[in-house]
XYZ file of C-alpha atoms in Angstrom:
304
model
C 13.450 36.280 4.431
C 15.189 34.379 7.247
C 12.720 33.283 9.930
C 14.027 32.009 13.274
C 12.643 28.855 14.815
C 13.237 26.407 17.657
C 12.251 22.811 18.229
C 11.101 21.854 21.729
C 10.356 18.433 23.179
C 7.158 18.943 25.163
C 5.624 17.085 28.113
C 9.033 15.807 29.144
C 12.014 16.980 31.167
C 14.608 15.350 28.915
C 15.624 15.748 25.292
C 14.554 13.247 22.627
C 11.432 12.277 24.548
C 7.956 13.784 24.717
C 6.317 15.402 21.690
C 8.505 17.562 19.412
C 7.148 20.984 18.445
C 8.440 23.492 15.895
C 7.986 27.127 16.955
C 8.355 29.637 14.105
C 8.983 32.933 15.906
C 8.687 35.150 12.808
C 5.246 34.055 11.671
C 4.071 37.360 10.222
C 3.200 37.878 6.548
C 2.750 34.182 5.795
C -0.324 32.989 3.926
C -2.381 30.071 5.208
C -1.038 28.003 2.320
C 2.567 28.876 3.194
C 2.082 27.949 6.859
C 0.510 24.641 5.871
C 3.422 23.922 3.512
C 5.977 24.725 6.234
C 4.144 22.435 8.666
C 4.356 19.629 6.102
C 8.061 20.399 5.658
C 8.661 20.226 9.420
C 6.664 16.975 9.483
C 6.016 17.138 13.232
C 2.629 16.599 14.823
C 2.309 20.391 15.180
C 4.094 23.531 14.060
C 3.281 26.902 15.663
C 3.558 30.276 13.951
C 3.982 33.158 16.387
C 2.404 36.436 15.312
C 1.681 39.771 16.977
C -1.754 40.004 18.544
C -4.061 42.926 17.847
C -4.787 42.951 21.589
C -1.859 44.476 23.514
C -2.860 42.503 26.623
C -1.940 39.254 24.852
C 1.640 38.008 24.614
C 1.223 36.717 21.060
C -1.165 35.216 18.554
C -0.585 31.559 17.648
C -1.502 29.691 14.473
C -1.239 25.928 14.976
C -0.848 23.522 12.047
C -0.536 19.755 11.796
C 0.904 18.350 8.544
C -2.702 18.007 7.375
C -4.658 21.017 8.639
C -4.907 23.970 11.014
C -6.174 23.433 14.563
C -8.111 25.950 16.664
C -6.339 24.775 19.821
C -3.780 22.186 20.923
C -2.126 21.415 24.234
C 1.506 20.658 23.478
C 1.859 23.721 21.190
C 0.402 25.887 23.958
C 2.758 24.528 26.630
C 5.788 24.503 24.333
C 5.233 27.988 22.902
C 4.554 29.543 26.310
C 7.901 28.154 27.484
C 9.708 29.108 24.257
C 8.524 32.723 24.430
C 9.386 32.976 28.134
C 12.893 31.591 27.570
C 13.384 33.839 24.543
C 12.434 36.915 26.605
C 14.140 36.059 29.899
C 16.728 33.374 29.162
C 16.964 29.859 30.558
C 19.432 30.383 33.399
C 17.159 32.095 35.909
C 14.303 31.473 38.334
C 11.073 33.262 37.432
C 7.300 32.801 37.541
C 5.171 34.662 35.019
C 1.747 34.669 33.388
C 1.033 35.131 29.693
C -2.068 35.074 27.503
C -1.770 33.419 24.107
C -4.393 34.167 21.479
C -5.422 31.021 19.604
C -8.275 30.432 17.174
C -10.251 28.918 20.037
C -9.840 32.187 22.000
C -7.419 33.566 24.624
C -5.528 30.931 26.636
C -4.078 31.937 30.007
C -0.722 30.306 30.782
C 1.445 30.218 33.878
C 5.145 29.604 33.219
C 7.773 28.496 35.722
C 11.452 28.979 34.838
C 13.952 27.308 37.153
C 17.734 27.474 36.887
C 19.093 24.029 36.085
C 15.658 22.476 35.465
C 13.352 21.983 32.519
C 10.822 24.821 32.312
C 7.163 24.139 33.136
C 3.971 25.707 31.774
C 0.327 25.195 32.663
C -2.785 26.599 30.997
C -6.462 26.920 31.850
C -8.669 25.107 29.367
C -10.170 27.768 27.084
C -13.283 25.598 26.804
C -14.637 22.983 29.164
C -14.925 19.501 27.744
C -18.354 18.724 26.323
C -19.817 15.428 25.190
C -20.980 14.995 21.588
C -23.890 12.576 21.393
C -23.560 10.489 18.224
C -24.100 6.746 17.651
C -20.933 4.656 18.005
C -20.351 1.074 16.851
C -18.372 -0.807 19.497
C -17.592 -3.801 17.244
C -16.307 -1.556 14.463
C -14.121 0.357 16.924
C -12.691 -2.921 18.272
C -11.923 -4.141 14.747
C -10.204 -0.857 13.848
C -7.949 -1.359 16.881
C -7.429 -5.110 16.312
C -8.871 -5.834 19.757
C -11.634 -8.064 21.043
C -14.958 -6.391 21.810
C -14.530 -7.568 25.417
C -11.344 -5.476 25.658
C -13.224 -2.260 24.878
C -14.299 -0.472 28.061
C -13.528 -0.802 31.752
C -15.737 -0.350 34.788
C -18.506 1.955 33.497
C -16.282 3.690 30.906
C -17.503 3.186 27.331
C -16.472 4.777 24.008
C -17.688 8.368 23.792
C -17.105 11.577 21.837
C -15.812 14.662 23.676
C -14.332 18.007 22.698
C -12.642 20.916 24.456
C -11.926 22.618 21.140
C -10.853 19.580 19.106
C -13.122 16.476 18.997
C -11.827 13.030 19.961
C -13.412 9.612 20.102
C -12.249 8.422 23.516
C -11.921 4.644 23.640
C -11.387 3.037 27.064
C -9.636 -0.328 26.944
C -9.374 -3.016 29.593
C -5.744 -2.551 30.635
C -2.263 -1.384 29.660
C -1.613 -4.690 27.910
C -4.512 -4.110 25.522
C -3.411 -0.511 24.906
C 0.140 -1.561 24.082
C -0.946 -4.518 21.931
C -3.503 -2.747 19.733
C -2.852 -2.136 16.041
C -4.586 0.881 14.546
C -6.135 0.459 11.081
C -6.842 3.935 9.630
C -9.103 2.602 6.861
C -11.310 0.594 9.233
C -11.384 3.591 11.579
C -12.546 5.908 8.791
C -15.221 3.396 7.775
C -16.529 3.126 11.351
C -16.338 6.396 13.263
C -18.290 9.610 12.638
C -17.135 12.879 11.166
C -17.498 15.835 13.542
C -17.658 19.363 12.109
C -16.510 17.989 8.773
C -13.418 16.196 10.139
C -12.831 12.577 11.075
C -12.825 12.117 14.848
C -9.335 11.179 16.057
C -8.773 8.122 18.254
C -7.686 8.536 21.871
C -7.312 5.176 23.586
C -6.919 5.166 27.364
C -6.916 2.905 30.402
C -6.264 3.181 34.103
C -2.768 2.966 35.610
C 0.398 3.158 33.613
C 3.888 1.893 32.958
C 5.328 4.687 35.101
C 4.330 5.001 38.739
C 3.080 8.638 38.700
C 0.590 7.974 35.884
C -3.100 7.572 36.673
C -3.930 6.867 33.017
C -2.092 5.393 30.030
C -3.032 6.649 26.558
C -2.333 6.536 22.823
C -3.576 8.866 20.059
C -4.028 8.249 16.327
C -5.112 10.985 13.895
C -4.727 9.927 10.285
C -7.127 12.735 9.314
C -4.574 15.259 10.596
C -1.624 13.540 8.958
C -0.465 12.072 12.293
C 0.119 8.308 12.366
C 0.548 8.335 16.162
C 1.124 11.221 18.556
C 3.504 11.009 21.561
C 1.493 13.490 23.673
C -1.840 15.191 22.997
C -2.903 17.945 25.385
C -6.143 18.693 23.526
C -7.137 15.030 23.894
C -6.430 15.137 27.628
C -8.555 18.284 27.749
C -11.396 16.285 26.174
C -10.647 13.370 28.509
C -11.235 15.575 31.561
C -14.954 15.603 30.770
C -15.115 11.841 30.305
C -13.271 11.189 33.569
C -15.683 13.404 35.467
C -18.691 11.898 33.681
C -17.826 8.231 34.183
C -16.011 8.443 37.546
C -18.462 10.935 39.062
C -15.694 12.964 40.641
C -16.740 14.477 43.978
C -16.408 18.181 44.712
C -12.821 19.237 45.253
C -9.454 19.329 43.502
C -8.366 16.296 41.484
C -4.751 16.151 40.212
C -3.841 13.308 37.871
C -1.148 12.472 35.338
C -1.579 10.891 31.906
C 1.318 9.055 30.256
C 1.546 8.751 26.478
C 4.156 7.936 23.841
C 5.505 4.880 25.675
C 4.989 2.589 22.682
C 6.778 5.095 20.410
C 9.877 5.325 22.599
C 8.995 8.957 23.387
C 7.549 8.851 26.918
C 5.463 11.873 27.861
C 3.744 12.947 31.061
C 0.786 15.328 30.926
C -0.447 16.894 34.166
C -4.217 17.350 34.437
C -5.931 19.219 37.278
C -9.717 19.192 37.563
C -11.702 21.302 40.049
C -15.277 20.204 40.726
C -17.887 22.398 42.430
C -21.562 21.568 42.800
C -21.107 18.374 40.818
C -19.714 20.097 37.709
C -16.224 20.993 36.506
C -15.515 24.579 37.525
C -11.992 24.680 36.106
C -9.433 22.399 34.486
C -5.756 22.921 33.744
C -3.145 21.071 31.721
C 0.590 21.403 32.210
C 3.977 19.901 31.536
C 7.665 20.553 31.023
C 9.539 21.233 27.796
C 13.168 21.354 26.684
C 14.717 23.002 23.633
C 16.588 20.641 21.294
C 17.281 22.769 18.195
C 17.365 26.317 16.855
C 17.783 27.620 13.337
C 16.417 29.740 10.516
C 14.071 29.112 7.632
C 15.226 30.775 4.416
C 11.718 31.693 3.249
């Protein structure tokens, strides 16, 4: 059976940047094993399989796979697939705003999509789960060694390493500055020997600091997930979703609306920009959204 697919570069407005995503539009009648094998064949950080949802109010059901395992939720597949489905239904050469609901294993995810003639499409989604902290003991020296950094380079201001999840758990590691973030060398074996397993999986590393290489960025970040089969990821929406909780926790965000941008992928030559919006009411996060642009770079068929 021929199955159509497209590859999108996500969290960027230009081709051959951002985080590439494979979208398999004909994802029906595939076993879990087959989807995992196709994801390994695609060898991208994530591959999405689009299926019909049992709920007619939802646009589609998504199954999201890394080369190593299935994820309940991920940011760049959500943004990229929302845009891919909108462009498939309405074309690229028009101006249109629409809302869709994508069913993921984490639950329904509400997306707003903006199509603009002559521009890269944009999608934004409400976090299906608010970021929550996971309280587990962490060894700062071991984390520093796994990143080939000095202990004094771990942390800034009152930010310290901490575990957070908004559907996928990450060990968030603040580092002193952009120089430290760009200079670090990730050792997957030392990381596995040091950090905890959460829900049976090794916590992935999300390293961040204030400021960025590009002017719009409030934070600079890198992500490593050897447990998912990802050496380094150019853009990780689910990690930024987790980061929203840490930012509010450590920075004590006041009530109001807080827009910020996170850059990632600079060191890989695939610059990405992830838009994060956090609304705080009564001292707690009332809502958070993640968004970005995406551009199609390939289409084809799988003869499977």
